[in-house]
PDB file of C-alpha atoms and ligand atoms in Angstrom:
ATOM      1  CA  UNK A   1       0.000   0.000   0.000  1.00  0.00           C
ATOM      2  CA  UNK A   2       2.748   2.423   1.038  1.00  0.00           C
ATOM      3  CA  UNK A   3       4.763   1.556  -2.021  1.00  0.00           C
ATOM      4  CA  UNK A   4       1.790   2.269  -4.233  1.00  0.00           C
ATOM      5  CA  UNK A   5       1.297   5.641  -2.548  1.00  0.00           C
ATOM      6  CA  UNK A   6       4.948   6.541  -3.101  1.00  0.00           C
ATOM      7  CA  UNK A   7       4.708   5.617  -6.761  1.00  0.00           C
ATOM      8  CA  UNK A   8       1.479   7.589  -7.056  1.00  0.00           C
ATOM      9  CA  UNK A   9       3.081  10.722  -5.595  1.00  0.00           C
ATOM     10  CA  UNK A  10       6.141  10.248  -7.739  1.00  0.00           C
ATOM     11  CA  UNK A  11       4.043  10.164 -10.888  1.00  0.00           C
ATOM     12  CA  UNK A  12       1.897  13.053  -9.693  1.00  0.00           C
ATOM     13  CA  UNK A  13       5.014  15.096  -9.028  1.00  0.00           C
ATOM     14  CA  UNK A  14       6.493  14.409 -12.426  1.00  0.00           C
ATOM     15  CA  UNK A  15       3.255  15.015 -14.299  1.00  0.00           C
ATOM     16  CA  UNK A  16       1.637  17.754 -12.329  1.00  0.00           C
ATOM     17  CA  UNK A  17       3.782  19.633  -9.897  1.00  0.00           C
ATOM     18  CA  UNK A  18       7.078  19.964 -11.731  1.00  0.00           C
ATOM     19  CA  UNK A  19       5.610  21.905 -14.642  1.00  0.00           C
ATOM     20  CA  UNK A  20       3.903  24.252 -12.153  1.00  0.00           C
ATOM     21  CA  UNK A  21       7.171  24.858 -10.320  1.00  0.00           C
ATOM     22  CA  UNK A  22       8.959  25.381 -13.591  1.00  0.00           C
ATOM     23  CA  UNK A  23       6.490  27.943 -14.852  1.00  0.00           C
ATOM     24  CA  UNK A  24       6.588  29.798 -11.529  1.00  0.00           C
ATOM     25  CA  UNK A  25      10.379  29.950 -11.778  1.00  0.00           C
ATOM     26  CA  UNK A  26      10.148  31.103 -15.329  1.00  0.00           C
ATOM     27  CA  UNK A  27       7.848  33.920 -14.253  1.00  0.00           C
ATOM     28  CA  UNK A  28      10.146  35.025 -11.438  1.00  0.00           C
ATOM     29  CA  UNK A  29      13.127  35.196 -13.715  1.00  0.00           C
ATOM     30  CA  UNK A  30      11.419  37.119 -16.497  1.00  0.00           C
ATOM     31  CA  UNK A  31      12.682  40.614 -17.063  1.00  0.00           C
ATOM     32  CA  UNK A  32      10.862  43.716 -18.229  1.00  0.00           C
ATOM     33  CA  UNK A  33      11.259  47.448 -18.225  1.00  0.00           C
ATOM     34  CA  UNK A  34      10.341  48.645 -14.729  1.00  0.00           C
ATOM     35  CA  UNK A  35       7.614  51.298 -14.882  1.00  0.00           C
ATOM     36  CA  UNK A  36       9.397  53.381 -12.259  1.00  0.00           C
ATOM     37  CA  UNK A  37      13.181  53.267 -12.774  1.00  0.00           C
ATOM     38  CA  UNK A  38      12.675  52.320 -16.423  1.00  0.00           C
ATOM     39  CA  UNK A  39      15.530  49.835 -16.291  1.00  0.00           C
ATOM     40  CA  UNK A  40      15.364  46.340 -17.725  1.00  0.00           C
ATOM     41  CA  UNK A  41      15.127  44.284 -14.542  1.00  0.00           C
ATOM     42  CA  UNK A  42      13.587  41.251 -12.872  1.00  0.00           C
ATOM     43  CA  UNK A  43       9.926  41.947 -12.386  1.00  0.00           C
ATOM     44  CA  UNK A  44       8.864  41.714  -8.758  1.00  0.00           C
ATOM     45  CA  UNK A  45       5.210  42.762  -8.904  1.00  0.00           C
ATOM     46  CA  UNK A  46       2.603  44.240 -11.177  1.00  0.00           C
ATOM     47  CA  UNK A  47       1.073  47.489  -9.955  1.00  0.00           C
ATOM     48  CA  UNK A  48      -1.815  49.629 -11.188  1.00  0.00           C
ATOM     49  CA  UNK A  49      -0.888  52.993 -12.641  1.00  0.00           C
ATOM     50  CA  UNK A  50      -3.061  56.143 -12.731  1.00  0.00           C
ATOM     51  CA  UNK A  51      -5.180  54.803 -15.585  1.00  0.00           C
ATOM     52  CA  UNK A  52      -5.706  51.465 -13.844  1.00  0.00           C
ATOM     53  CA  UNK A  53      -3.359  49.559 -16.149  1.00  0.00           C
ATOM     54  CA  UNK A  54      -1.088  46.885 -14.621  1.00  0.00           C
ATOM     55  CA  UNK A  55       2.584  47.735 -15.102  1.00  0.00           C
ATOM     56  CA  UNK A  56       5.740  45.889 -13.944  1.00  0.00           C
ATOM     57  CA  UNK A  57       7.866  47.061 -11.034  1.00  0.00           C
ATOM     58  CA  UNK A  58      11.338  45.804 -10.200  1.00  0.00           C
ATOM     59  CA  UNK A  59      12.141  44.547  -6.711  1.00  0.00           C
ATOM     60  CA  UNK A  60      13.841  47.782  -5.553  1.00  0.00           C
ATOM     61  CA  UNK A  61      11.060  50.022  -6.838  1.00  0.00           C
ATOM     62  CA  UNK A  62       8.372  47.776  -5.361  1.00  0.00           C
ATOM     63  CA  UNK A  63       9.851  48.521  -1.909  1.00  0.00           C
ATOM     64  CA  UNK A  64       9.536  52.318  -2.280  1.00  0.00           C
ATOM     65  CA  UNK A  65       6.676  54.268  -0.670  1.00  0.00           C
ATOM     66  CA  UNK A  66       3.684  54.346  -3.000  1.00  0.00           C
ATOM     67  CA  UNK A  67       1.554  57.084  -4.502  1.00  0.00           C
ATOM     68  CA  UNK A  68      -1.580  57.949  -2.508  1.00  0.00           C
ATOM     69  CA  UNK A  69      -3.800  57.623  -5.583  1.00  0.00           C
ATOM     70  CA  UNK A  70      -2.394  54.701  -7.564  1.00  0.00           C
ATOM     71  CA  UNK A  71      -0.006  51.816  -6.876  1.00  0.00           C
ATOM     72  CA  UNK A  72       3.147  53.277  -8.380  1.00  0.00           C
ATOM     73  CA  UNK A  73       6.143  54.390  -6.293  1.00  0.00           C
ATOM     74  CA  UNK A  74       5.844  57.963  -5.156  1.00  0.00           C
ATOM     75  CA  UNK A  75       8.321  60.556  -6.240  1.00  0.00           C
ATOM     76  CA  UNK A  76       6.687  63.857  -5.405  1.00  0.00           C
ATOM     77  CA  UNK A  77       5.398  65.191  -2.122  1.00  0.00           C
ATOM     78  CA  UNK A  78       2.713  67.845  -2.597  1.00  0.00           C
ATOM     79  CA  UNK A  79       2.390  71.025  -0.524  1.00  0.00           C
ATOM     80  CA  UNK A  80      -0.558  69.284   1.088  1.00  0.00           C
ATOM     81  CA  UNK A  81       1.738  66.481   2.261  1.00  0.00           C
ATOM     82  CA  UNK A  82       0.497  63.832  -0.171  1.00  0.00           C
ATOM     83  CA  UNK A  83       2.745  61.344  -1.937  1.00  0.00           C
ATOM     84  CA  UNK A  84       2.318  61.271  -5.681  1.00  0.00           C
ATOM     85  CA  UNK A  85       3.864  59.224  -8.459  1.00  0.00           C
ATOM     86  CA  UNK A  86       5.245  60.958 -11.551  1.00  0.00           C
ATOM     87  CA  UNK A  87       2.050  60.400 -13.550  1.00  0.00           C
ATOM     88  CA  UNK A  88      -0.345  61.583 -10.863  1.00  0.00           C
ATOM     89  CA  UNK A  89       1.838  64.656 -10.277  1.00  0.00           C
ATOM     90  CA  UNK A  90       1.625  65.699 -13.931  1.00  0.00           C
ATOM     91  CA  UNK A  91      -1.745  67.423 -13.778  1.00  0.00           C
ATOM     92  CA  UNK A  92      -2.515  68.749 -10.311  1.00  0.00           C
ATOM     93  CA  UNK A  93      -4.740  71.585  -9.196  1.00  0.00           C
ATOM     94  CA  UNK A  94      -2.731  74.126  -7.220  1.00  0.00           C
ATOM     95  CA  UNK A  95      -4.184  77.386  -8.319  1.00  0.00           C
ATOM     96  CA  UNK A  96      -7.332  79.115  -6.992  1.00  0.00           C
ATOM     97  CA  UNK A  97      -8.541  80.301 -10.405  1.00  0.00           C
ATOM     98  CA  UNK A  98      -8.153  76.825 -11.866  1.00  0.00           C
ATOM     99  CA  UNK A  99      -9.847  75.319  -8.799  1.00  0.00           C
ATOM    100  CA  UNK A 100     -12.831  77.645  -9.241  1.00  0.00           C
ATOM    101  CA  UNK A 101     -13.068  76.749 -12.921  1.00  0.00           C
ATOM    102  CA  UNK A 102     -12.982  73.021 -12.191  1.00  0.00           C
ATOM    103  CA  UNK A 103     -15.518  73.301  -9.355  1.00  0.00           C
ATOM    104  CA  UNK A 104     -17.888  75.250 -11.601  1.00  0.00           C
ATOM    105  CA  UNK A 105     -17.638  72.451 -14.125  1.00  0.00           C
ATOM    106  CA  UNK A 106     -18.170  69.697 -11.524  1.00  0.00           C
ATOM    107  CA  UNK A 107     -21.251  71.562 -10.246  1.00  0.00           C
ATOM    108  CA  UNK A 108     -22.523  71.746 -13.806  1.00  0.00           C
ATOM    109  CA  UNK A 109     -21.957  68.008 -14.401  1.00  0.00           C
ATOM    110  CA  UNK A 110     -23.805  67.119 -11.159  1.00  0.00           C
ATOM    111  CA  UNK A 111     -26.694  69.275 -12.336  1.00  0.00           C
ATOM    112  CA  UNK A 112     -26.880  67.824 -15.855  1.00  0.00           C
ATOM    113  CA  UNK A 113     -26.277  64.189 -15.011  1.00  0.00           C
ATOM    114  CA  UNK A 114     -27.995  63.907 -11.643  1.00  0.00           C
ATOM    115  CA  UNK A 115     -30.222  66.985 -11.330  1.00  0.00           C
ATOM    116  CA  UNK A 116     -28.249  67.805  -8.211  1.00  0.00           C
ATOM    117  CA  UNK A 117     -28.373  71.538  -7.897  1.00  0.00           C
ATOM    118  CA  UNK A 118     -28.261  74.435  -5.482  1.00  0.00           C
ATOM    119  CA  UNK A 119     -28.461  78.034  -6.605  1.00  0.00           C
ATOM    120  CA  UNK A 120     -26.459  79.969  -4.011  1.00  0.00           C
ATOM    121  CA  UNK A 121     -22.951  81.269  -4.406  1.00  0.00           C
ATOM    122  CA  UNK A 122     -20.160  79.063  -3.111  1.00  0.00           C
ATOM    123  CA  UNK A 123     -16.713  80.351  -2.178  1.00  0.00           C
ATOM    124  CA  UNK A 124     -13.901  77.985  -3.138  1.00  0.00           C
ATOM    125  CA  UNK A 125     -10.644  77.903  -1.232  1.00  0.00           C
ATOM    126  CA  UNK A 126      -7.503  75.919  -1.871  1.00  0.00           C
ATOM    127  CA  UNK A 127      -4.509  75.415   0.416  1.00  0.00           C
ATOM    128  CA  UNK A 128      -2.556  72.976   2.534  1.00  0.00           C
ATOM    129  CA  UNK A 129      -4.104  70.838   5.276  1.00  0.00           C
ATOM    130  CA  UNK A 130      -3.280  73.262   8.061  1.00  0.00           C
ATOM    131  CA  UNK A 131      -4.604  76.323   6.212  1.00  0.00           C
ATOM    132  CA  UNK A 132      -7.827  74.561   5.420  1.00  0.00           C
ATOM    133  CA  UNK A 133      -8.310  72.978   8.809  1.00  0.00           C
ATOM    134  CA  UNK A 134      -8.295  69.497   7.305  1.00  0.00           C
ATOM    135  CA  UNK A 135      -7.433  66.392   9.231  1.00  0.00           C
ATOM    136  CA  UNK A 136      -5.076  63.618   8.287  1.00  0.00           C
ATOM    137  CA  UNK A 137      -4.642  61.221  11.160  1.00  0.00           C
ATOM    138  CA  UNK A 138      -4.591  57.888   9.397  1.00  0.00           C
ATOM    139  CA  UNK A 139      -8.193  57.279  10.433  1.00  0.00           C
ATOM    140  CA  UNK A 140      -9.645  59.885   8.139  1.00  0.00           C
ATOM    141  CA  UNK A 141      -7.748  61.630   5.482  1.00  0.00           C
ATOM    142  CA  UNK A 142      -9.713  64.756   4.684  1.00  0.00           C
ATOM    143  CA  UNK A 143      -9.147  66.164   1.234  1.00  0.00           C
ATOM    144  CA  UNK A 144     -11.951  68.693   1.274  1.00  0.00           C
ATOM    145  CA  UNK A 145     -14.331  70.483   3.571  1.00  0.00           C
ATOM    146  CA  UNK A 146     -17.804  71.933   3.162  1.00  0.00           C
ATOM    147  CA  UNK A 147     -18.251  74.814   5.550  1.00  0.00           C
ATOM    148  CA  UNK A 148     -21.651  76.522   5.774  1.00  0.00           C
ATOM    149  CA  UNK A 149     -21.824  79.558   8.020  1.00  0.00           C
ATOM    150  CA  UNK A 150     -24.222  82.313   8.896  1.00  0.00           C
ATOM    151  CA  UNK A 151     -22.649  85.724   8.767  1.00  0.00           C
ATOM    152  CA  UNK A 152     -24.848  88.701   9.720  1.00  0.00           C
ATOM    153  CA  UNK A 153     -27.941  86.559   9.273  1.00  0.00           C
ATOM    154  CA  UNK A 154     -26.873  85.584   5.790  1.00  0.00           C
ATOM    155  CA  UNK A 155     -25.798  82.065   4.879  1.00  0.00           C
ATOM    156  CA  UNK A 156     -22.357  81.759   3.395  1.00  0.00           C
ATOM    157  CA  UNK A 157     -21.062  78.562   1.783  1.00  0.00           C
ATOM    158  CA  UNK A 158     -17.404  77.705   1.487  1.00  0.00           C
ATOM    159  CA  UNK A 159     -15.760  74.612   0.025  1.00  0.00           C
ATOM    160  CA  UNK A 160     -12.091  74.068   0.782  1.00  0.00           C
ATOM    161  CA  UNK A 161      -9.979  71.612  -1.132  1.00  0.00           C
ATOM    162  CA  UNK A 162      -6.451  70.450  -0.530  1.00  0.00           C
ATOM    163  CA  UNK A 163      -3.884  71.851  -2.925  1.00  0.00           C
ATOM    164  CA  UNK A 164      -1.937  69.672  -5.332  1.00  0.00           C
ATOM    165  CA  UNK A 165      -4.502  66.921  -5.879  1.00  0.00           C
ATOM    166  CA  UNK A 166      -4.427  65.175  -9.261  1.00  0.00           C
ATOM    167  CA  UNK A 167      -7.209  66.636 -11.426  1.00  0.00           C
ATOM    168  CA  UNK A 168      -9.500  63.586 -11.318  1.00  0.00           C
ATOM    169  CA  UNK A 169      -9.051  63.242  -7.542  1.00  0.00           C
ATOM    170  CA  UNK A 170      -9.845  66.926  -7.152  1.00  0.00           C
ATOM    171  CA  UNK A 171     -13.009  66.524  -9.250  1.00  0.00           C
ATOM    172  CA  UNK A 172     -14.176  63.568  -7.188  1.00  0.00           C
ATOM    173  CA  UNK A 173     -13.509  65.433  -3.914  1.00  0.00           C
ATOM    174  CA  UNK A 174     -15.370  68.409  -5.391  1.00  0.00           C
ATOM    175  CA  UNK A 175     -18.384  66.188  -6.130  1.00  0.00           C
ATOM    176  CA  UNK A 176     -18.268  64.873  -2.536  1.00  0.00           C
ATOM    177  CA  UNK A 177     -18.289  68.401  -1.077  1.00  0.00           C
ATOM    178  CA  UNK A 178     -21.046  69.561  -3.440  1.00  0.00           C
ATOM    179  CA  UNK A 179     -23.127  66.608  -2.263  1.00  0.00           C
ATOM    180  CA  UNK A 180     -22.842  68.028   1.275  1.00  0.00           C
ATOM    181  CA  UNK A 181     -23.915  71.408  -0.065  1.00  0.00           C
ATOM    182  CA  UNK A 182     -26.981  69.840  -1.696  1.00  0.00           C
ATOM    183  CA  UNK A 183     -27.854  67.752   1.362  1.00  0.00           C
ATOM    184  CA  UNK A 184     -27.574  70.729   3.704  1.00  0.00           C
ATOM    185  CA  UNK A 185     -30.250  72.427   1.631  1.00  0.00           C
ATOM    186  CA  UNK A 186     -32.519  69.484   0.748  1.00  0.00           C
ATOM    187  CA  UNK A 187     -32.149  67.147   3.731  1.00  0.00           C
ATOM    188  CA  UNK A 188     -30.682  69.233   6.566  1.00  0.00           C
ATOM    189  CA  UNK A 189     -31.917  66.737   9.171  1.00  0.00           C
ATOM    190  CA  UNK A 190     -29.397  64.173   7.862  1.00  0.00           C
ATOM    191  CA  UNK A 191     -26.380  66.423   8.227  1.00  0.00           C
ATOM    192  CA  UNK A 192     -25.870  65.339  11.837  1.00  0.00           C
ATOM    193  CA  UNK A 193     -25.791  61.633  10.914  1.00  0.00           C
ATOM    194  CA  UNK A 194     -22.111  61.172   9.982  1.00  0.00           C
ATOM    195  CA  UNK A 195     -22.538  57.748   8.382  1.00  0.00           C
ATOM    196  CA  UNK A 196     -25.358  58.931   6.118  1.00  0.00           C
ATOM    197  CA  UNK A 197     -23.868  62.364   5.451  1.00  0.00           C
ATOM    198  CA  UNK A 198     -20.442  61.010   4.447  1.00  0.00           C
ATOM    199  CA  UNK A 199     -21.817  57.813   2.932  1.00  0.00           C
ATOM    200  CA  UNK A 200     -24.104  59.818   0.677  1.00  0.00           C
ATOM    201  CA  UNK A 201     -21.304  62.217  -0.321  1.00  0.00           C
ATOM    202  CA  UNK A 202     -19.096  59.215  -1.161  1.00  0.00           C
ATOM    203  CA  UNK A 203     -21.949  57.668  -3.124  1.00  0.00           C
ATOM    204  CA  UNK A 204     -22.326  60.902  -5.129  1.00  0.00           C
ATOM    205  CA  UNK A 205     -18.546  61.084  -5.717  1.00  0.00           C
ATOM    206  CA  UNK A 206     -18.608  57.434  -6.868  1.00  0.00           C
ATOM    207  CA  UNK A 207     -21.596  58.015  -9.173  1.00  0.00           C
ATOM    208  CA  UNK A 208     -19.869  61.111 -10.537  1.00  0.00           C
ATOM    209  CA  UNK A 209     -16.637  59.165 -11.183  1.00  0.00           C
ATOM    210  CA  UNK A 210     -18.691  56.467 -12.892  1.00  0.00           C
ATOM    211  CA  UNK A 211     -20.359  59.054 -15.130  1.00  0.00           C
ATOM    212  CA  UNK A 212     -16.898  60.390 -15.983  1.00  0.00           C
ATOM    213  CA  UNK A 213     -15.640  56.891 -16.774  1.00  0.00           C
ATOM    214  CA  UNK A 214     -13.069  57.277 -13.997  1.00  0.00           C
ATOM    215  CA  UNK A 215     -12.529  53.752 -12.782  1.00  0.00           C
ATOM    216  CA  UNK A 216      -9.693  54.468 -10.431  1.00  0.00           C
ATOM    217  CA  UNK A 217     -11.661  57.043  -8.430  1.00  0.00           C
ATOM    218  CA  UNK A 218     -14.552  54.569  -8.239  1.00  0.00           C
ATOM    219  CA  UNK A 219     -12.109  52.023  -6.832  1.00  0.00           C
ATOM    220  CA  UNK A 220     -10.636  54.647  -4.507  1.00  0.00           C
ATOM    221  CA  UNK A 221     -14.085  55.096  -2.964  1.00  0.00           C
ATOM    222  CA  UNK A 222     -14.824  51.362  -2.944  1.00  0.00           C
ATOM    223  CA  UNK A 223     -11.542  50.646  -1.138  1.00  0.00           C
ATOM    224  CA  UNK A 224     -12.364  52.791   1.885  1.00  0.00           C
ATOM    225  CA  UNK A 225     -12.690  50.604   4.941  1.00  0.00           C
ATOM    226  CA  UNK A 226     -13.526  52.974   7.806  1.00  0.00           C
ATOM    227  CA  UNK A 227     -17.064  52.905   9.248  1.00  0.00           C
ATOM    228  CA  UNK A 228     -18.175  56.413   8.385  1.00  0.00           C
ATOM    229  CA  UNK A 229     -16.888  56.806   4.802  1.00  0.00           C
ATOM    230  CA  UNK A 230     -16.475  53.207   3.647  1.00  0.00           C
ATOM    231  CA  UNK A 231     -19.305  51.730   5.714  1.00  0.00           C
ATOM    232  CA  UNK A 232     -21.518  54.727   4.971  1.00  0.00           C
ATOM    233  CA  UNK A 233     -20.846  54.422   1.245  1.00  0.00           C
ATOM    234  CA  UNK A 234     -21.835  50.756   1.195  1.00  0.00           C
ATOM    235  CA  UNK A 235     -24.929  51.425   3.274  1.00  0.00           C
ATOM    236  CA  UNK A 236     -26.133  54.322   1.124  1.00  0.00           C
ATOM    237  CA  UNK A 237     -25.309  52.522  -2.164  1.00  0.00           C
ATOM    238  CA  UNK A 238     -27.346  49.519  -1.048  1.00  0.00           C
ATOM    239  CA  UNK A 239     -30.225  51.815  -0.123  1.00  0.00           C
ATOM    240  CA  UNK A 240     -30.332  53.592  -3.492  1.00  0.00           C
ATOM    241  CA  UNK A 241     -31.212  50.622  -5.722  1.00  0.00           C
ATOM    242  CA  UNK A 242     -32.519  51.940  -9.039  1.00  0.00           C
ATOM    243  CA  UNK A 243     -32.603  55.606  -8.017  1.00  0.00           C
ATOM    244  CA  UNK A 244     -30.456  57.536 -10.497  1.00  0.00           C
ATOM    245  CA  UNK A 245     -30.917  61.246  -9.850  1.00  0.00           C
ATOM    246  CA  UNK A 246     -30.778  63.571  -6.867  1.00  0.00           C
ATOM    247  CA  UNK A 247     -34.589  63.963  -6.555  1.00  0.00           C
ATOM    248  CA  UNK A 248     -34.892  60.154  -6.535  1.00  0.00           C
ATOM    249  CA  UNK A 249     -32.074  59.843  -4.002  1.00  0.00           C
ATOM    250  CA  UNK A 250     -33.877  62.406  -1.869  1.00  0.00           C
ATOM    251  CA  UNK A 251     -37.093  60.356  -1.985  1.00  0.00           C
ATOM    252  CA  UNK A 252     -35.201  57.211  -0.893  1.00  0.00           C
ATOM    253  CA  UNK A 253     -33.488  59.007   1.977  1.00  0.00           C
ATOM    254  CA  UNK A 254     -36.711  60.654   3.105  1.00  0.00           C
ATOM    255  CA  UNK A 255     -38.459  57.303   3.153  1.00  0.00           C
ATOM    256  CA  UNK A 256     -35.674  55.854   5.276  1.00  0.00           C
ATOM    257  CA  UNK A 257     -35.287  58.935   7.470  1.00  0.00           C
ATOM    258  CA  UNK A 258     -38.601  60.810   7.548  1.00  0.00           C
ATOM    259  CA  UNK A 259     -38.548  64.448   8.567  1.00  0.00           C
ATOM    260  CA  UNK A 260     -41.073  63.822  11.343  1.00  0.00           C
ATOM    261  CA  UNK A 261     -39.802  62.003  14.394  1.00  0.00           C
ATOM    262  CA  UNK A 262     -36.222  62.784  13.495  1.00  0.00           C
ATOM    263  CA  UNK A 263     -35.351  63.230  17.151  1.00  0.00           C
ATOM    264  CA  UNK A 264     -36.461  59.708  17.974  1.00  0.00           C
ATOM    265  CA  UNK A 265     -33.145  58.004  18.371  1.00  0.00           C
ATOM    266  CA  UNK A 266     -30.466  57.174  15.849  1.00  0.00           C
TER     267      UNK A 266
HETATM  268 ZN1   ZN B 301      12.549  49.808 -10.892  1.00  0.00          ZN
HETATM  269 ZN1   ZN B 302      -0.027  57.817  -8.817  1.00  0.00          ZN
HETATM  270 ZN1   ZN B 303     -17.504  64.812   3.655  1.00  0.00          ZN
END
């Protein structure tokens, strides 16, 4: 019996396992042009670049700190303290005039694609984390801030966004903040429910990225694991079902969280 088993394993090894081992070795010893150092080297891993394409990295480059927005090694540190790869650093928003232009466009897209609109003036600010009062503590990594205020009995709306974000990241953050702006006007009673407030804003940013065909920003949102942003996003997405526009989203949220009895627990 034992002898038979030994023979069986011997045959299995020759037929099945050796070719597997061989092909694994072949893979490990294949060389390619590393996407980071651009030298012909042994490929250690494949990593996603800014467009979501898998590119090879050599062993040394695979060990480097990575870009905050894709999987490539980071080379640039922005004024906001973010790590960016060469590609993501190519087209960043650092200038107030440009930021205003982009935000105007994002607001327009939200209106056309999702009927998400508010009419009031919004002030846009851009700066580093400290200037903008943004937090980055590992738990949350704030990239933008919606700040409604009342000054001399008049409402004033400000959106602050971190400087130096890659354009598509900036647009997605802009959509998130504009979702807060819309919610504060249409569903103010939900603004003090962090999971719903942030989850909805993430859902809008995700829907916006989808409409823009921006897969990596969709994945960026999907990857979030914390309770408020990640958990909130999954909760709100599940809630929305077939609802496609802001008025429909509002109806869903109102059904779930009616205006009356809003003080009755969480
Ligand atoms: Zn390399
Ligand atoms: Zn990158
Ligand atoms: Zn938010």
